[in-house]
PDB file of C-alpha atoms in Angstrom:
ATOM      1  CA  MET A 152      -9.939  37.306 -10.086  1.00 48.00           C
ATOM      2  CA  PRO A 153      -8.753  35.059  -7.177  1.00 48.00           C
ATOM      3  CA  ILE A 154     -12.071  35.681  -5.303  1.00 49.00           C
ATOM      4  CA  ARG A 155     -13.945  34.636  -8.360  1.00 49.00           C
ATOM      5  CA  ASN A 156     -11.957  31.474  -8.897  1.00 47.00           C
ATOM      6  CA  SER A 157     -12.387  30.603  -5.158  1.00 50.00           C
ATOM      7  CA  PHE A 158     -16.097  31.095  -5.460  1.00 49.00           C
ATOM      8  CA  PHE A 159     -16.392  28.676  -8.403  1.00 46.00           C
ATOM      9  CA  ALA A 160     -14.083  26.241  -6.700  1.00 44.00           C
ATOM     10  CA  SER A 161     -16.303  26.271  -3.646  1.00 48.00           C
ATOM     11  CA  ILE A 162     -19.460  25.699  -5.671  1.00 53.00           C
ATOM     12  CA  PHE A 163     -17.795  22.812  -7.465  1.00 47.00           C
ATOM     13  CA  LEU A 164     -16.726  21.152  -4.128  1.00 45.00           C
ATOM     14  CA  PHE A 165     -20.248  21.741  -2.644  1.00 50.00           C
ATOM     15  CA  VAL A 166     -22.005  20.043  -5.644  1.00 47.00           C
ATOM     16  CA  THR A 167     -19.534  17.143  -5.559  1.00 49.00           C
ATOM     17  CA  PHE A 168     -20.176  16.633  -1.847  1.00 46.00           C
ATOM     18  CA  ILE A 169     -23.946  16.695  -2.326  1.00 50.00           C
ATOM     19  CA  THR A 170     -23.850  14.330  -5.347  1.00 49.00           C
ATOM     20  CA  SER A 171     -21.716  11.971  -3.371  1.00 50.00           C
ATOM     21  CA  CYS A 172     -24.091  12.067  -0.390  1.00 48.00           C
ATOM     22  CA  VAL A 173     -27.155  11.589  -2.539  1.00 47.00           C
ATOM     23  CA  ALA A 174     -25.473   8.563  -4.318  1.00 47.00           C
ATOM     24  CA  HIS A 175     -24.472   6.902  -1.053  1.00 48.00           C
ATOM     25  CA  SER A 176     -27.846   7.617   0.548  1.00 55.00           C
ATOM     26  CA  THR A 177     -29.436   5.350  -2.176  1.00 81.00           C
ATOM     27  CA  CYS A 178     -27.317   2.435  -0.928  1.00 92.00           C
ATOM     28  CA  VAL A 179     -29.141   0.300   1.558  1.00 93.00           C
ATOM     29  CA  PRO A 180     -26.977  -2.157   3.545  1.00 94.00           C
ATOM     30  CA  SER A 181     -27.364  -5.817   2.255  1.00 94.00           C
ATOM     31  CA  PHE A 182     -27.147  -9.079   4.168  1.00 93.00           C
ATOM     32  CA  CYS A 183     -26.310 -12.650   3.457  1.00 95.00           C
ATOM     33  CA  GLY A 184     -26.447 -15.586   5.875  1.00 92.00           C
ATOM     34  CA  ASP A 185     -24.701 -14.640   9.158  1.00 92.00           C
ATOM     35  CA  VAL A 186     -23.330 -11.390   7.880  1.00 94.00           C
ATOM     36  CA  ARG A 187     -26.218  -9.100   8.732  1.00 93.00           C
ATOM     37  CA  GLU A 188     -24.732  -5.801   7.387  1.00 95.00           C
ATOM     38  CA  ILE A 189     -22.842  -5.405   4.111  1.00 96.00           C
ATOM     39  CA  LYS A 190     -22.089  -1.688   3.310  1.00 94.00           C
ATOM     40  CA  PHE A 191     -19.454   0.569   1.977  1.00 92.00           C
ATOM     41  CA  PRO A 192     -16.637  -0.144   1.168  1.00 92.00           C
ATOM     42  CA  PHE A 193     -18.110  -3.661   0.752  1.00 94.00           C
ATOM     43  CA  ARG A 194     -21.072  -4.518  -1.402  1.00 95.00           C
ATOM     44  CA  LEU A 195     -22.767  -7.634  -2.867  1.00 95.00           C
ATOM     45  CA  ARG A 196     -22.026  -8.137  -6.518  1.00 93.00           C
ATOM     46  CA  THR A 197     -25.736  -7.595  -7.172  1.00 92.00           C
ATOM     47  CA  ASP A 198     -25.658  -4.170  -5.460  1.00 94.00           C
ATOM     48  CA  PRO A 199     -25.077  -0.923  -7.505  1.00 94.00           C
ATOM     49  CA  GLU A 200     -21.381  -0.365  -8.226  1.00 92.00           C
ATOM     50  CA  HIS A 201     -21.270   3.025  -6.346  1.00 93.00           C
ATOM     51  CA  CYS A 202     -22.222   1.340  -3.189  1.00 94.00           C
ATOM     52  CA  GLY A 203     -18.745  -0.111  -2.697  1.00 92.00           C
ATOM     53  CA  LYS A 204     -15.064   0.146  -3.733  1.00 88.00           C
ATOM     54  CA  PRO A 205     -13.374  -1.994  -6.388  1.00 87.00           C
ATOM     55  CA  GLY A 206     -11.955  -5.045  -4.854  1.00 86.00           C
ATOM     56  CA  TYR A 207     -14.466  -5.278  -2.006  1.00 91.00           C
ATOM     57  CA  GLU A 208     -17.121  -7.189  -3.899  1.00 93.00           C
ATOM     58  CA  LEU A 209     -18.734 -10.080  -2.134  1.00 95.00           C
ATOM     59  CA  ASP A 210     -21.032 -12.867  -3.293  1.00 96.00           C
ATOM     60  CA  CYS A 211     -24.038 -14.539  -1.623  1.00 96.00           C
ATOM     61  CA  GLN A 212     -23.873 -18.289  -2.516  1.00 94.00           C
ATOM     62  CA  ASN A 213     -26.307 -20.678  -0.786  1.00 93.00           C
ATOM     63  CA  ASN A 214     -26.908 -18.190   1.940  1.00 94.00           C
ATOM     64  CA  GLN A 215     -23.056 -17.911   2.578  1.00 95.00           C
ATOM     65  CA  THR A 216     -21.206 -14.653   2.164  1.00 97.00           C
ATOM     66  CA  VAL A 217     -18.114 -15.382  -0.101  1.00 96.00           C
ATOM     67  CA  PHE A 218     -14.996 -13.302  -0.867  1.00 93.00           C
ATOM     68  CA  ASN A 219     -13.327 -14.333  -4.147  1.00 89.00           C
ATOM     69  CA  TYR A 220      -9.712 -13.341  -4.691  1.00 82.00           C
ATOM     70  CA  LYS A 221      -8.789 -14.492  -8.221  1.00 77.00           C
ATOM     71  CA  SER A 222      -9.406 -18.257  -8.145  1.00 79.00           C
ATOM     72  CA  ARG A 223      -9.439 -18.569  -4.445  1.00 84.00           C
ATOM     73  CA  LYS A 224     -12.747 -18.547  -2.349  1.00 90.00           C
ATOM     74  CA  PHE A 225     -13.169 -17.680   1.255  1.00 92.00           C
ATOM     75  CA  TYR A 226     -16.119 -17.701   3.533  1.00 95.00           C
ATOM     76  CA  VAL A 227     -16.765 -14.318   5.200  1.00 96.00           C
ATOM     77  CA  GLN A 228     -17.386 -14.950   8.916  1.00 95.00           C
ATOM     78  CA  GLU A 229     -17.603 -11.442  10.131  1.00 95.00           C
ATOM     79  CA  VAL A 230     -17.211  -7.831   9.025  1.00 95.00           C
ATOM     80  CA  ASN A 231     -16.489  -5.321  11.829  1.00 94.00           C
ATOM     81  CA  TYR A 232     -16.846  -1.683  10.555  1.00 93.00           C
ATOM     82  CA  ARG A 233     -15.514  -0.226  13.875  1.00 90.00           C
ATOM     83  CA  SER A 234     -12.103  -2.007  13.841  1.00 88.00           C
ATOM     84  CA  TYR A 235     -11.986  -2.153   9.841  1.00 89.00           C
ATOM     85  CA  THR A 236     -11.552  -5.842   9.977  1.00 91.00           C
ATOM     86  CA  VAL A 237     -12.997  -8.821   7.982  1.00 93.00           C
ATOM     87  CA  ARG A 238     -12.740 -12.362   9.208  1.00 93.00           C
ATOM     88  CA  LEU A 239     -12.217 -14.988   6.491  1.00 92.00           C
ATOM     89  CA  LEU A 240     -12.163 -18.696   6.555  1.00 93.00           C
ATOM     90  CA  ASP A 241     -10.633 -21.215   4.143  1.00 91.00           C
ATOM     91  CA  PRO A 242     -13.654 -23.483   3.205  1.00 91.00           C
ATOM     92  CA  SER A 243     -11.816 -26.731   3.873  1.00 90.00           C
ATOM     93  CA  LEU A 244     -11.159 -25.708   7.533  1.00 91.00           C
ATOM     94  CA  ARG A 245     -14.753 -25.200   8.466  1.00 88.00           C
ATOM     95  CA  ASN A 246     -15.447 -28.802   9.564  1.00 83.00           C
ATOM     96  CA  GLN A 247     -12.392 -30.352  11.185  1.00 81.00           C
ATOM     97  CA  LYS A 248     -12.384 -33.960  11.964  1.00 79.00           C
ATOM     98  CA  GLU A 249     -11.635 -35.374  15.472  1.00 78.00           C
ATOM     99  CA  ASN A 250      -9.010 -37.922  14.425  1.00 79.00           C
ATOM    100  CA  CYS A 251      -7.064 -35.915  11.788  1.00 87.00           C
ATOM    101  CA  SER A 252      -6.311 -32.265  10.699  1.00 90.00           C
ATOM    102  CA  VAL A 253      -7.531 -31.123   7.391  1.00 90.00           C
ATOM    103  CA  PHE A 254      -5.269 -29.130   5.181  1.00 89.00           C
ATOM    104  CA  PRO A 255      -6.280 -25.628   3.880  1.00 88.00           C
ATOM    105  CA  ASP A 256      -7.388 -25.403   0.330  1.00 83.00           C
ATOM    106  CA  HIS A 257      -5.190 -22.404  -0.345  1.00 75.00           C
ATOM    107  CA  ARG A 258      -1.920 -23.387   1.181  1.00 64.00           C
ATOM    108  CA  ALA A 259       0.419 -20.689   2.130  1.00 53.00           C
ATOM    109  CA  SER A 260      -1.145 -18.255  -0.318  1.00 56.00           C
ATOM    110  CA  TYR A 261      -3.061 -15.961   2.048  1.00 57.00           C
ATOM    111  CA  ASP A 262      -0.448 -13.424   1.936  1.00 57.00           C
ATOM    112  CA  ALA A 263      -1.243 -12.734  -1.788  1.00 56.00           C
ATOM    113  CA  MET A 264      -4.281 -10.846  -0.536  1.00 61.00           C
ATOM    114  CA  THR A 265      -2.244  -8.541   1.591  1.00 58.00           C
ATOM    115  CA  SER A 266      -1.952  -5.947  -1.236  1.00 55.00           C
ATOM    116  CA  LEU A 267      -3.014  -2.363  -1.359  1.00 51.00           C
ATOM    117  CA  ILE A 268      -6.472  -3.420  -0.172  1.00 63.00           C
ATOM    118  CA  PHE A 269      -5.814  -5.586   2.807  1.00 74.00           C
ATOM    119  CA  GLY A 270      -3.137  -6.067   5.447  1.00 69.00           C
ATOM    120  CA  TRP A 271      -2.275  -8.478   8.057  1.00 65.00           C
ATOM    121  CA  LEU A 272      -3.328  -8.034  11.733  1.00 65.00           C
ATOM    122  CA  LEU A 273      -0.646  -8.572  14.366  1.00 60.00           C
ATOM    123  CA  VAL A 274      -3.054 -10.889  16.382  1.00 62.00           C
ATOM    124  CA  ASP A 275      -3.021 -13.468  13.681  1.00 70.00           C
ATOM    125  CA  LYS A 276      -1.104 -16.674  14.493  1.00 86.00           C
ATOM    126  CA  ASP A 277       0.505 -19.180  12.195  1.00 89.00           C
ATOM    127  CA  ILE A 278      -0.635 -22.732  12.562  1.00 92.00           C
ATOM    128  CA  ASN A 279       2.132 -24.999  10.912  1.00 92.00           C
ATOM    129  CA  TYR A 280       1.445 -28.399   9.710  1.00 93.00           C
ATOM    130  CA  VAL A 281       4.531 -30.341  10.658  1.00 93.00           C
ATOM    131  CA  ASN A 282       5.916 -33.807   9.707  1.00 92.00           C
ATOM    132  CA  CYS A 283       8.715 -35.310  11.726  1.00 92.00           C
ATOM    133  CA  ARG A 284      10.804 -38.474  11.487  1.00 90.00           C
ATOM    134  CA  GLY A 285      10.547 -39.234  15.196  1.00 91.00           C
ATOM    135  CA  PRO A 286       8.408 -38.294  18.225  1.00 92.00           C
ATOM    136  CA  ILE A 287       8.815 -34.688  19.570  1.00 92.00           C
ATOM    137  CA  ASN A 288       8.412 -34.133  23.317  1.00 90.00           C
ATOM    138  CA  SER A 289       7.471 -30.369  23.381  1.00 90.00           C
ATOM    139  CA  SER A 290       4.210 -28.621  24.465  1.00 88.00           C
ATOM    140  CA  ARG A 291       4.407 -26.485  21.263  1.00 90.00           C
ATOM    141  CA  TYR A 292       3.911 -29.656  19.076  1.00 93.00           C
ATOM    142  CA  VAL A 293       0.321 -30.875  19.288  1.00 94.00           C
ATOM    143  CA  PRO A 294       0.209 -34.415  18.075  1.00 94.00           C
ATOM    144  CA  THR A 295      -2.272 -35.211  15.246  1.00 92.00           C
ATOM    145  CA  SER A 296      -2.545 -37.041  11.997  1.00 90.00           C
ATOM    146  CA  PHE A 297      -3.074 -35.384   8.480  1.00 89.00           C
ATOM    147  CA  CYS A 298      -6.225 -36.113   6.620  1.00 85.00           C
ATOM    148  CA  SER A 299      -5.577 -37.588   3.182  1.00 70.00           C
ATOM    149  CA  THR A 300      -8.505 -35.929   1.570  1.00 57.00           C
ATOM    150  CA  ASN A 301      -6.681 -32.768   0.399  1.00 55.00           C
ATOM    151  CA  THR A 302      -3.001 -33.310   0.959  1.00 58.00           C
ATOM    152  CA  ASN A 303      -0.096 -35.055  -0.928  1.00 58.00           C
ATOM    153  CA  ALA A 304       2.039 -34.963   2.298  1.00 58.00           C
ATOM    154  CA  PRO A 305       3.735 -38.319   2.847  1.00 60.00           C
ATOM    155  CA  ASN A 306       2.290 -40.533   5.425  1.00 58.00           C
ATOM    156  CA  SER A 307       4.130 -40.219   8.868  1.00 54.00           C
ATOM    157  CA  SER A 308       3.565 -41.622  12.276  1.00 71.00           C
ATOM    158  CA  PHE A 309       4.687 -38.252  13.671  1.00 90.00           C
ATOM    159  CA  SER A 310       2.591 -35.319  12.642  1.00 92.00           C
ATOM    160  CA  TYR A 311       1.901 -32.133  14.613  1.00 94.00           C
ATOM    161  CA  LEU A 312       0.361 -28.746  14.681  1.00 94.00           C
ATOM    162  CA  VAL A 313       2.764 -26.153  15.794  1.00 94.00           C
ATOM    163  CA  ILE A 314       1.568 -22.597  16.681  1.00 92.00           C
ATOM    164  CA  GLY A 315       3.797 -19.709  15.976  1.00 89.00           C
ATOM    165  CA  GLU A 316       5.887 -18.277  13.207  1.00 85.00           C
ATOM    166  CA  ILE A 317       8.604 -20.478  11.803  1.00 85.00           C
ATOM    167  CA  LEU A 318      11.099 -18.565   9.811  1.00 78.00           C
ATOM    168  CA  GLN A 319      13.978 -20.997   9.419  1.00 80.00           C
ATOM    169  CA  ASP A 320      14.987 -24.525  10.058  1.00 80.00           C
ATOM    170  CA  SER A 321      16.492 -23.723  13.392  1.00 83.00           C
ATOM    171  CA  ASP A 322      12.931 -22.876  14.682  1.00 85.00           C
ATOM    172  CA  LEU A 323      12.002 -26.503  14.183  1.00 89.00           C
ATOM    173  CA  ALA A 324      12.931 -29.593  15.999  1.00 88.00           C
ATOM    174  CA  GLY A 325      15.421 -31.750  14.248  1.00 87.00           C
ATOM    175  CA  GLY A 326      14.094 -34.114  11.524  1.00 89.00           C
ATOM    176  CA  CYS A 327      10.936 -31.945  11.042  1.00 92.00           C
ATOM    177  CA  ARG A 328       9.656 -29.937   8.174  1.00 90.00           C
ATOM    178  CA  VAL A 329       6.610 -27.800   7.454  1.00 90.00           C
ATOM    179  CA  GLU A 330       4.024 -29.141   5.013  1.00 89.00           C
ATOM    180  CA  THR A 331       1.891 -26.156   4.878  1.00 89.00           C
ATOM    181  CA  VAL A 332       0.639 -23.083   7.009  1.00 90.00           C
ATOM    182  CA  ALA A 333      -2.778 -21.821   8.017  1.00 90.00           C
ATOM    183  CA  TRP A 334      -3.611 -18.665   9.880  1.00 88.00           C
ATOM    184  CA  SER A 335      -6.077 -17.905  12.732  1.00 91.00           C
ATOM    185  CA  ALA A 336      -7.158 -14.963  14.704  1.00 91.00           C
ATOM    186  CA  ALA A 337      -8.697 -17.012  17.469  1.00 92.00           C
ATOM    187  CA  PRO A 338      -7.908 -15.585  20.885  1.00 89.00           C
ATOM    188  CA  SER A 339      -8.031 -19.011  22.500  1.00 87.00           C
ATOM    189  CA  ILE A 340      -4.609 -20.088  21.215  1.00 90.00           C
ATOM    190  CA  SER A 341      -1.028 -18.712  21.743  1.00 88.00           C
ATOM    191  CA  PRO A 342       2.600 -19.690  20.888  1.00 87.00           C
ATOM    192  CA  ASN A 343       3.210 -19.159  24.616  1.00 84.00           C
ATOM    193  CA  LYS A 344       0.920 -21.758  26.034  1.00 85.00           C
ATOM    194  CA  SER A 345       0.076 -25.422  25.337  1.00 86.00           C
ATOM    195  CA  SER A 346      -2.964 -26.216  23.337  1.00 89.00           C
ATOM    196  CA  SER A 347      -5.111 -29.372  22.772  1.00 92.00           C
ATOM    197  CA  LEU A 348      -5.891 -30.685  19.351  1.00 93.00           C
ATOM    198  CA  THR A 349      -9.537 -29.655  19.817  1.00 92.00           C
ATOM    199  CA  SER A 350      -8.659 -26.062  20.565  1.00 93.00           C
ATOM    200  CA  VAL A 351      -6.265 -25.863  17.484  1.00 94.00           C
ATOM    201  CA  HIS A 352      -9.072 -27.244  15.251  1.00 94.00           C
ATOM    202  CA  GLN A 353     -11.571 -24.637  16.710  1.00 93.00           C
ATOM    203  CA  ALA A 354      -8.952 -21.906  16.016  1.00 94.00           C
ATOM    204  CA  LEU A 355      -8.634 -23.190  12.448  1.00 93.00           C
ATOM    205  CA  ALA A 356     -12.408 -23.054  12.036  1.00 93.00           C
ATOM    206  CA  TYR A 357     -12.428 -19.523  13.452  1.00 94.00           C
ATOM    207  CA  GLY A 358     -10.575 -18.078  10.528  1.00 92.00           C
ATOM    208  CA  PHE A 359      -8.057 -15.154  10.004  1.00 90.00           C
ATOM    209  CA  GLU A 360      -8.577 -11.462  10.042  1.00 90.00           C
ATOM    210  CA  LEU A 361      -7.536  -8.872   7.440  1.00 88.00           C
ATOM    211  CA  THR A 362      -7.870  -5.048   7.825  1.00 87.00           C
ATOM    212  CA  TRP A 363      -8.768  -2.418   5.216  1.00 86.00           C
ATOM    213  CA  ARG A 364      -8.182   0.465   7.656  1.00 83.00           C
ATOM    214  CA  ARG A 365      -5.277   1.984   5.747  1.00 80.00           C
ATOM    215  CA  ASP A 366      -6.811   1.703   2.296  1.00 78.00           C
ATOM    216  CA  PHE A 367     -10.163   3.037   3.549  1.00 80.00           C
ATOM    217  CA  LEU A 368      -8.874   5.956   5.683  1.00 82.00           C
ATOM    218  CA  CYS A 369      -6.108   7.010   3.256  1.00 81.00           C
ATOM    219  CA  ARG A 370      -8.376   7.175   0.248  1.00 78.00           C
ATOM    220  CA  GLY A 371      -8.169  10.984   0.355  1.00 77.00           C
ATOM    221  CA  CYS A 372      -4.388  10.964  -0.228  1.00 80.00           C
ATOM    222  CA  SER A 373      -3.110  11.226  -3.648  1.00 72.00           C
ATOM    223  CA  ARG A 374      -0.869   8.607  -5.358  1.00 66.00           C
ATOM    224  CA  ASP A 375       2.223  10.702  -4.576  1.00 63.00           C
ATOM    225  CA  ASP A 376       1.301  11.077  -0.876  1.00 70.00           C
ATOM    226  CA  SER A 377       2.581   8.940   2.016  1.00 75.00           C
ATOM    227  CA  CYS A 378      -0.312   8.228   4.332  1.00 80.00           C
ATOM    228  CA  ILE A 379       0.492   8.146   8.050  1.00 78.00           C
ATOM    229  CA  LEU A 380      -1.971   6.604  10.522  1.00 74.00           C
ATOM    230  CA  GLU A 381      -1.681   6.458  14.384  1.00 74.00           C
ATOM    231  CA  GLU A 382      -2.900   3.284  16.085  1.00 70.00           C
ATOM    232  CA  GLU A 383      -5.476   5.250  18.229  1.00 71.00           C
ATOM    233  CA  ASN A 384      -6.340   7.883  15.628  1.00 75.00           C
ATOM    234  CA  ASP A 385      -8.425   7.441  12.565  1.00 78.00           C
ATOM    235  CA  VAL A 386      -7.420  10.860  11.111  1.00 80.00           C
ATOM    236  CA  PRO A 387      -4.817  10.219   8.290  1.00 77.00           C
ATOM    237  CA  ILE A 388      -1.869  12.574   7.699  1.00 80.00           C
ATOM    238  CA  CYS A 389      -1.048  12.933   3.912  1.00 80.00           C
ATOM    239  CA  ARG A 390       2.586  13.783   3.418  1.00 74.00           C
ATOM    240  CA  HIS A 391       3.579  14.674  -0.100  1.00 68.00           C
ATOM    241  CA  TYR A 392       6.412  12.866  -1.752  1.00 62.00           C
ATOM    242  CA  CYS A 393       7.245  12.795  -5.512  1.00 65.00           C
ATOM    243  CA  LYS A 394       8.410   9.246  -6.112  1.00 58.00           C
ATOM    244  CA  GLU A 395      11.437   9.184  -8.577  1.00 61.00           C
ATOM    245  CA  ASP A 396      10.504   5.736  -9.929  1.00 56.00           C
ATOM    246  CA  THR A 397       7.025   6.907 -11.011  1.00 62.00           C
ATOM    247  CA  PRO A 398       6.857   7.698 -14.802  1.00 67.00           C
ATOM    248  CA  VAL A 399       6.423  11.501 -15.476  1.00 60.00           C
ATOM    249  CA  SER A 400       3.210  10.854 -17.349  1.00 63.00           C
ATOM    250  CA  GLU A 401       1.727   9.148 -14.195  1.00 58.00           C
ATOM    251  CA  ARG A 402       2.641  11.686 -11.685  1.00 59.00           C
ATOM    252  CA  SER A 403       0.248  14.246 -10.334  1.00 60.00           C
ATOM    253  CA  PHE A 404       0.216  17.870 -11.632  1.00 60.00           C
ATOM    254  CA  GLY A 405       2.219  19.080  -8.508  1.00 62.00           C
ATOM    255  CA  CYS A 406       4.824  16.511  -9.079  1.00 70.00           C
ATOM    256  CA  LYS A 407       5.048  17.316 -12.782  1.00 62.00           C
ATOM    257  CA  VAL A 408       5.502  20.964 -11.892  1.00 64.00           C
ATOM    258  CA  GLU A 409       8.236  20.045  -9.402  1.00 61.00           C
ATOM    259  CA  TYR A 410       9.812  17.669 -11.983  1.00 57.00           C
ATOM    260  CA  TYR A 411      10.154  20.306 -14.810  1.00 59.00           C
ATOM    261  CA  SER A 412      10.988  23.128 -12.386  1.00 66.00           C
ATOM    262  CA  VAL A 413      14.174  21.349 -11.519  1.00 55.00           C
ATOM    263  CA  PHE A 414      15.229  21.284 -15.146  1.00 56.00           C
ATOM    264  CA  VAL A 415      14.125  24.953 -15.490  1.00 58.00           C
ATOM    265  CA  LEU A 416      16.277  26.018 -12.546  1.00 61.00           C
ATOM    266  CA  PHE A 417      19.172  23.894 -13.646  1.00 58.00           C
ATOM    267  CA  TYR A 418      19.257  25.049 -17.203  1.00 61.00           C
ATOM    268  CA  GLY A 419      18.384  28.549 -16.155  1.00 61.00           C
ATOM    269  CA  GLY A 420      21.338  28.618 -13.703  1.00 62.00           C
ATOM    270  CA  ALA A 421      23.542  27.092 -16.291  1.00 64.00           C
ATOM    271  CA  LEU A 422      22.615  29.903 -18.751  1.00 67.00           C
ATOM    272  CA  VAL A 423      23.340  32.599 -16.197  1.00 66.00           C
ATOM    273  CA  VAL A 424      26.772  31.056 -15.358  1.00 70.00           C
ATOM    274  CA  LEU A 425      27.482  30.711 -19.085  1.00 70.00           C
ATOM    275  CA  LYS A 426      26.457  34.290 -19.650  1.00 65.00           C
ATOM    276  CA  TYR A 427      28.962  35.471 -17.082  1.00 67.00           C
ATOM    277  CA  LEU A 428      31.752  33.036 -18.171  1.00 71.00           C
ATOM    278  CA  VAL A 429      31.423  34.212 -21.734  1.00 69.00           C
ATOM    279  CA  GLY A 430      30.306  37.753 -21.208  1.00 69.00           C
ATOM    280  CA  ILE A 431      33.032  38.935 -18.827  1.00 78.00           C
ATOM    281  CA  PRO A 432      35.996  37.987 -21.188  1.00 77.00           C
ATOM    282  CA  ILE A 433      34.228  39.580 -24.162  1.00 78.00           C
ATOM    283  CA  LEU A 434      33.567  42.733 -22.032  1.00 73.00           C
ATOM    284  CA  ILE A 435      37.366  42.834 -21.085  1.00 79.00           C
ATOM    285  CA  ALA A 436      38.298  42.234 -24.780  1.00 73.00           C
ATOM    286  CA  VAL A 437      36.128  45.255 -25.775  1.00 71.00           C
ATOM    287  CA  VAL A 438      37.469  47.420 -23.141  1.00 75.00           C
ATOM    288  CA  VAL A 439      41.040  46.610 -24.091  1.00 73.00           C
ATOM    289  CA  TRP A 440      40.317  47.115 -27.784  1.00 72.00           C
ATOM    290  CA  GLN A 441      38.755  50.427 -27.027  1.00 76.00           C
ATOM    291  CA  CYS A 442      41.835  51.478 -25.009  1.00 78.00           C
ATOM    292  CA  LYS A 443      44.165  50.445 -27.768  1.00 71.00           C
ATOM    293  CA  ARG A 444      42.123  52.377 -30.382  1.00 71.00           C
ATOM    294  CA  ARG A 445      42.095  55.484 -28.185  1.00 73.00           C
ATOM    295  CA  ASN A 446      45.892  55.240 -27.685  1.00 69.00           C
ATOM    296  CA  LEU A 447      46.363  54.851 -31.381  1.00 70.00           C
ATOM    297  CA  ASN A 448      44.284  57.986 -32.212  1.00 65.00           C
ATOM    298  CA  THR A 449      46.122  59.848 -29.444  1.00 64.00           C
ATOM    299  CA  SER A 450      49.515  58.918 -31.190  1.00 61.00           C
ATOM    300  CA  ASN A 451      48.143  60.173 -34.542  1.00 58.00           C
ATOM    301  CA  ASP A 452      47.147  63.457 -33.022  1.00 57.00           C
ATOM    302  CA  ASP A 453      50.555  63.974 -31.403  1.00 56.00           C
ATOM    303  CA  GLY A 454      52.097  63.577 -34.878  1.00 55.00           C
ATOM    304  CA  LEU A 455      49.954  66.384 -36.162  1.00 52.00           C
ATOM    305  CA  GLY A 456      51.088  68.647 -33.424  1.00 53.00           C
ATOM    306  CA  ASN A 457      48.016  68.298 -31.118  1.00 53.00           C
ATOM    307  CA  LYS A 458      48.657  67.699 -27.478  1.00 50.00           C
ATOM    308  CA  ALA A 459      46.347  65.202 -25.853  1.00 49.00           C
ATOM    309  CA  SER A 460      45.317  65.468 -22.361  1.00 51.00           C
ATOM    310  CA  SER A 461      46.660  62.993 -19.850  1.00 50.00           C
ATOM    311  CA  SER A 462      43.279  61.190 -19.455  1.00 48.00           C
ATOM    312  CA  GLU A 463      43.154  60.527 -23.175  1.00 49.00           C
ATOM    313  CA  GLN A 464      46.722  59.273 -23.113  1.00 51.00           C
ATOM    314  CA  ASN A 465      46.020  56.761 -20.395  1.00 53.00           C
ATOM    315  CA  CYS A 466      43.186  54.129 -20.888  1.00 57.00           C
TER     316      CYS A 466
END
């Protein structure tokens, strides 16, 4: 019987593999504008649904590849299938002006996309739009003025672009505040070296990078698995964990068995303990009752002149 089941399971897996291969073999890479290869897990919205994963749909608008996230639109600058990265650009940052810095359309909202699909790359740098009440003499603070086309920030004579993560007020010079933040993966800028306004504007126009490596490589792990990926290894390790906060109805079959087996073991053990706790006193009571009954019978026999043996007289 086990051999027969293994045979049918092997046939099922083989048919599934062949079907998947045939389905994906019918998917021809698309292109749009500068992005010359759009393939799984991405697809253009006009391509067959099986050619991409949900959440990875792209649009081709006026020969420009576009990624839409809810109401936000980003230009796709590059897709790198070797490093599992996609470089996106806030549309307003494409054409920076020489005499002022344009604010991003989607201010401080990029992190909303770092969900189960995408994740940040460590090479991304924060570019902070900072207003100050007075002049700041620091190489980190690149002097500029803010364009009034898409910002409500108050006019200030002392506006700067500051590269690097700002987590708290102490990370800023006195009398300064952050108006908004943009991100860039441009290798030309760094928090550890001074930059010109031109180089920062070029970095803003370069865009920021997100990775789909974990979601893509861990797609074989179940919902109850913890996927472990090493930096230099694209082979995922699926470690099984049954999460307690997951409703039982949404758990995998294995986790349901594990969940109910705990109750079976608990209540089964409780019944065994109860059996001994109740059974032993009853057994003792029965033995005592039988002894008393035997002694009573022995006394009656003695009254009739019959002599009982010593074993019958002692219980």
